[in-house]
PDB file of C-alpha atoms and ligand atoms in Angstrom:
ATOM      1  CA  UNK A   1     -29.700   8.219  -0.284  1.00 93.00           C
ATOM      2  CA  UNK A   2     -28.333   4.473   0.157  1.00 92.00           C
ATOM      3  CA  UNK A   3     -25.067   5.578   1.311  1.00 94.00           C
ATOM      4  CA  UNK A   4     -27.035   7.269   3.804  1.00 94.00           C
ATOM      5  CA  UNK A   5     -29.460   4.938   4.450  1.00 92.00           C
ATOM      6  CA  UNK A   6     -26.045   2.549   5.492  1.00 91.00           C
ATOM      7  CA  UNK A   7     -24.429   4.752   8.069  1.00 91.00           C
ATOM      8  CA  UNK A   8     -27.795   5.109   9.272  1.00 92.00           C
ATOM      9  CA  UNK A   9     -28.686   8.516   8.909  1.00 94.00           C
ATOM     10  CA  UNK A  10     -32.497   9.628   6.795  1.00 95.00           C
ATOM     11  CA  UNK A  11     -32.582   8.686   3.406  1.00 94.00           C
ATOM     12  CA  UNK A  12     -33.424  12.096   2.111  1.00 94.00           C
ATOM     13  CA  UNK A  13     -31.262  14.767   4.054  1.00 94.00           C
ATOM     14  CA  UNK A  14     -28.332  12.779   5.916  1.00 93.00           C
ATOM     15  CA  UNK A  15     -29.425  14.244   8.876  1.00 92.00           C
ATOM     16  CA  UNK A  16     -28.722  11.315  12.071  1.00 82.00           C
ATOM     17  CA  UNK A  17     -28.100   8.729  13.191  1.00 86.00           C
ATOM     18  CA  UNK A  18     -32.342   8.196  13.202  1.00 91.00           C
ATOM     19  CA  UNK A  19     -32.192   4.770  15.415  1.00 88.00           C
ATOM     20  CA  UNK A  20     -32.427   5.234  19.099  1.00 87.00           C
ATOM     21  CA  UNK A  21     -31.090   1.757  19.549  1.00 83.00           C
ATOM     22  CA  UNK A  22     -30.363  -1.020  17.228  1.00 80.00           C
ATOM     23  CA  UNK A  23     -33.987  -1.715  16.240  1.00 80.00           C
ATOM     24  CA  UNK A  24     -35.879   1.470  16.697  1.00 87.00           C
ATOM     25  CA  UNK A  25     -36.252   4.211  14.989  1.00 87.00           C
ATOM     26  CA  UNK A  26     -37.524   7.559  15.868  1.00 89.00           C
ATOM     27  CA  UNK A  27     -40.399   8.436  13.991  1.00 90.00           C
ATOM     28  CA  UNK A  28     -39.438  11.336  11.950  1.00 91.00           C
ATOM     29  CA  UNK A  29     -36.063  12.780  11.117  1.00 93.00           C
ATOM     30  CA  UNK A  30     -35.010  15.103  13.410  1.00 92.00           C
ATOM     31  CA  UNK A  31     -33.554  18.128  10.548  1.00 94.00           C
ATOM     32  CA  UNK A  32     -36.238  17.609   8.030  1.00 94.00           C
ATOM     33  CA  UNK A  33     -39.402  16.119   9.405  1.00 92.00           C
ATOM     34  CA  UNK A  34     -39.532  12.660   6.928  1.00 93.00           C
ATOM     35  CA  UNK A  35     -41.786  10.407   8.301  1.00 93.00           C
ATOM     36  CA  UNK A  36     -39.812   7.220   8.289  1.00 91.00           C
ATOM     37  CA  UNK A  37     -42.624   5.140   7.952  1.00 90.00           C
ATOM     38  CA  UNK A  38     -44.159   7.760   5.868  1.00 89.00           C
ATOM     39  CA  UNK A  39     -47.488   7.822   7.443  1.00 83.00           C
ATOM     40  CA  UNK A  40     -47.887   4.495   6.473  1.00 86.00           C
ATOM     41  CA  UNK A  41     -49.541   1.372   8.561  1.00 84.00           C
ATOM     42  CA  UNK A  42     -46.942  -1.684   7.845  1.00 88.00           C
ATOM     43  CA  UNK A  43     -45.211   0.158   6.010  1.00 87.00           C
ATOM     44  CA  UNK A  44     -41.711  -1.838   6.900  1.00 87.00           C
ATOM     45  CA  UNK A  45     -43.162  -4.468   6.330  1.00 91.00           C
ATOM     46  CA  UNK A  46     -40.789  -3.919   2.423  1.00 88.00           C
ATOM     47  CA  UNK A  47     -38.251  -3.889   5.170  1.00 89.00           C
ATOM     48  CA  UNK A  48     -38.404  -7.543   6.447  1.00 91.00           C
ATOM     49  CA  UNK A  49     -38.425  -8.351   2.319  1.00 91.00           C
ATOM     50  CA  UNK A  50     -35.246  -6.980   2.530  1.00 88.00           C
ATOM     51  CA  UNK A  51     -33.791  -8.203   5.405  1.00 91.00           C
ATOM     52  CA  UNK A  52     -34.642 -11.786   4.625  1.00 92.00           C
ATOM     53  CA  UNK A  53     -33.440 -11.500   1.494  1.00 92.00           C
ATOM     54  CA  UNK A  54     -29.870 -10.633   2.462  1.00 89.00           C
ATOM     55  CA  UNK A  55     -30.046 -13.377   5.010  1.00 89.00           C
ATOM     56  CA  UNK A  56     -30.437 -16.355   2.614  1.00 92.00           C
ATOM     57  CA  UNK A  57     -28.276 -14.170  -0.367  1.00 94.00           C
ATOM     58  CA  UNK A  58     -25.506 -14.058   2.548  1.00 90.00           C
ATOM     59  CA  UNK A  59     -25.987 -17.575   3.142  1.00 91.00           C
ATOM     60  CA  UNK A  60     -26.413 -18.791  -0.105  1.00 94.00           C
ATOM     61  CA  UNK A  61     -23.175 -17.142  -1.182  1.00 95.00           C
ATOM     62  CA  UNK A  62     -21.158 -18.297   2.053  1.00 92.00           C
ATOM     63  CA  UNK A  63     -22.670 -21.990   0.838  1.00 93.00           C
ATOM     64  CA  UNK A  64     -21.526 -21.738  -2.932  1.00 95.00           C
ATOM     65  CA  UNK A  65     -17.519 -20.194  -1.471  1.00 95.00           C
ATOM     66  CA  UNK A  66     -17.759 -23.393   1.052  1.00 94.00           C
ATOM     67  CA  UNK A  67     -18.411 -25.825  -1.130  1.00 95.00           C
ATOM     68  CA  UNK A  68     -15.881 -25.070  -4.511  1.00 96.00           C
ATOM     69  CA  UNK A  69     -12.964 -23.914  -1.864  1.00 96.00           C
ATOM     70  CA  UNK A  70     -13.580 -27.163   0.181  1.00 95.00           C
ATOM     71  CA  UNK A  71     -15.019 -29.558  -3.190  1.00 94.00           C
ATOM     72  CA  UNK A  72     -14.743 -32.901  -2.870  1.00 92.00           C
ATOM     73  CA  UNK A  73     -15.089 -32.666   0.931  1.00 93.00           C
ATOM     74  CA  UNK A  74     -17.418 -30.426   2.419  1.00 93.00           C
ATOM     75  CA  UNK A  75     -17.660 -30.024   5.981  1.00 93.00           C
ATOM     76  CA  UNK A  76     -21.523 -30.786   6.359  1.00 94.00           C
ATOM     77  CA  UNK A  77     -21.399 -30.510   9.906  1.00 93.00           C
ATOM     78  CA  UNK A  78     -20.162 -27.038  10.172  1.00 92.00           C
ATOM     79  CA  UNK A  79     -22.179 -25.824   7.732  1.00 90.00           C
ATOM     80  CA  UNK A  80     -25.217 -27.171   9.287  1.00 91.00           C
ATOM     81  CA  UNK A  81     -24.159 -25.766  12.174  1.00 93.00           C
ATOM     82  CA  UNK A  82     -22.735 -22.625  11.273  1.00 90.00           C
ATOM     83  CA  UNK A  83     -25.866 -22.133   8.758  1.00 89.00           C
ATOM     84  CA  UNK A  84     -28.548 -22.148  11.839  1.00 91.00           C
ATOM     85  CA  UNK A  85     -27.483 -19.028  14.132  1.00 92.00           C
ATOM     86  CA  UNK A  86     -25.898 -17.215  11.188  1.00 89.00           C
ATOM     87  CA  UNK A  87     -29.931 -17.458   9.847  1.00 90.00           C
ATOM     88  CA  UNK A  88     -30.875 -15.993  13.056  1.00 91.00           C
ATOM     89  CA  UNK A  89     -27.808 -13.394  13.785  1.00 92.00           C
ATOM     90  CA  UNK A  90     -28.081 -11.983  10.344  1.00 90.00           C
ATOM     91  CA  UNK A  91     -31.283 -10.274   9.846  1.00 90.00           C
ATOM     92  CA  UNK A  92     -30.943  -8.926  13.975  1.00 90.00           C
ATOM     93  CA  UNK A  93     -27.821  -7.182  12.883  1.00 90.00           C
ATOM     94  CA  UNK A  94     -28.830  -6.282   9.636  1.00 90.00           C
ATOM     95  CA  UNK A  95     -32.466  -4.940  10.775  1.00 88.00           C
ATOM     96  CA  UNK A  96     -31.588  -1.424  11.353  1.00 87.00           C
ATOM     97  CA  UNK A  97     -29.880  -0.956   8.079  1.00 91.00           C
ATOM     98  CA  UNK A  98     -32.570  -2.342   5.751  1.00 92.00           C
ATOM     99  CA  UNK A  99     -35.459  -0.311   7.059  1.00 91.00           C
ATOM    100  CA  UNK A 100     -33.410   2.950   6.194  1.00 93.00           C
ATOM    101  CA  UNK A 101     -32.635   0.849   2.904  1.00 93.00           C
ATOM    102  CA  UNK A 102     -36.471   0.360   2.399  1.00 94.00           C
ATOM    103  CA  UNK A 103     -37.011   3.959   2.841  1.00 94.00           C
ATOM    104  CA  UNK A 104     -34.513   4.788   0.865  1.00 95.00           C
ATOM    105  CA  UNK A 105     -35.160   2.247  -2.260  1.00 94.00           C
ATOM    106  CA  UNK A 106     -39.445   3.381  -1.393  1.00 94.00           C
ATOM    107  CA  UNK A 107     -38.164   7.375  -2.343  1.00 95.00           C
ATOM    108  CA  UNK A 108     -36.442   6.132  -5.642  1.00 95.00           C
ATOM    109  CA  UNK A 109     -40.080   5.005  -6.981  1.00 95.00           C
ATOM    110  CA  UNK A 110     -42.168   7.149  -5.306  1.00 94.00           C
ATOM    111  CA  UNK A 111     -40.584  10.778  -4.169  1.00 93.00           C
ATOM    112  CA  UNK A 112     -41.279  12.561  -1.837  1.00 93.00           C
ATOM    113  CA  UNK A 113     -44.915  14.716  -0.591  1.00 91.00           C
ATOM    114  CA  UNK A 114     -46.469  16.754   1.810  1.00 91.00           C
ATOM    115  CA  UNK A 115     -47.822  14.285   3.781  1.00 89.00           C
ATOM    116  CA  UNK A 116     -44.424  12.678   4.209  1.00 90.00           C
ATOM    117  CA  UNK A 117     -43.867  15.572   6.347  1.00 90.00           C
ATOM    118  CA  UNK A 118     -46.968  15.509   8.482  1.00 86.00           C
ATOM    119  CA  UNK A 119     -46.431  15.138  12.361  1.00 82.00           C
ATOM    120  CA  UNK A 120     -47.269  11.635  13.302  1.00 72.00           C
ATOM    121  CA  UNK A 121     -50.673  11.445  14.951  1.00 71.00           C
ATOM    122  CA  UNK A 122     -50.206  11.465  19.035  1.00 73.00           C
ATOM    123  CA  UNK A 123     -50.098   7.545  20.296  1.00 68.00           C
ATOM    124  CA  UNK A 124     -53.653   6.841  21.996  1.00 63.00           C
ATOM    125  CA  UNK A 125     -52.398   4.261  25.332  1.00 57.00           C
TER     126      UNK A 125
HETATM  127 ZN1   ZN B   1     -34.239  14.289   6.839  1.00 88.96          ZN
END
C-alpha cells in the first residue's frame, strides 16, 4: 500500500494516478471507488502531520550530515539561509504523497469498510 501511495496511486487497488494536479486528489478511486477521505471531515489532518514530520526529519538529517561533514567549521549562514526555503518547499513537494501515505497508514489500522465506497455527497454551492 505504501509503494502504491508513493506512486500517487490508490493505496487499496493501485489504480491511478489519483491526483489531478500536484495538490489535488480525486474524491474517489476511479477503479475501486474508495473515497480517499474515507468520508470523514478533516480526514487529511493526519497527512499534514505526516508532511510536517517528514520535512522536519529531512531538515534534521541534512543538518546533522552537514555538521558532521564540515565540523569544526560548519557553514552556519548557508544552513540558515538554505534551511528556511527548504522547510517551505519540502512540505509542498511532499504534499500529494503525504495524503496517500496517510491513507495507506490509516488502512493498516482501520481496514476497509462498506462506507468507504459510498459516493461522496453532492457539493453544496
Ligand atoms: Zn482503488
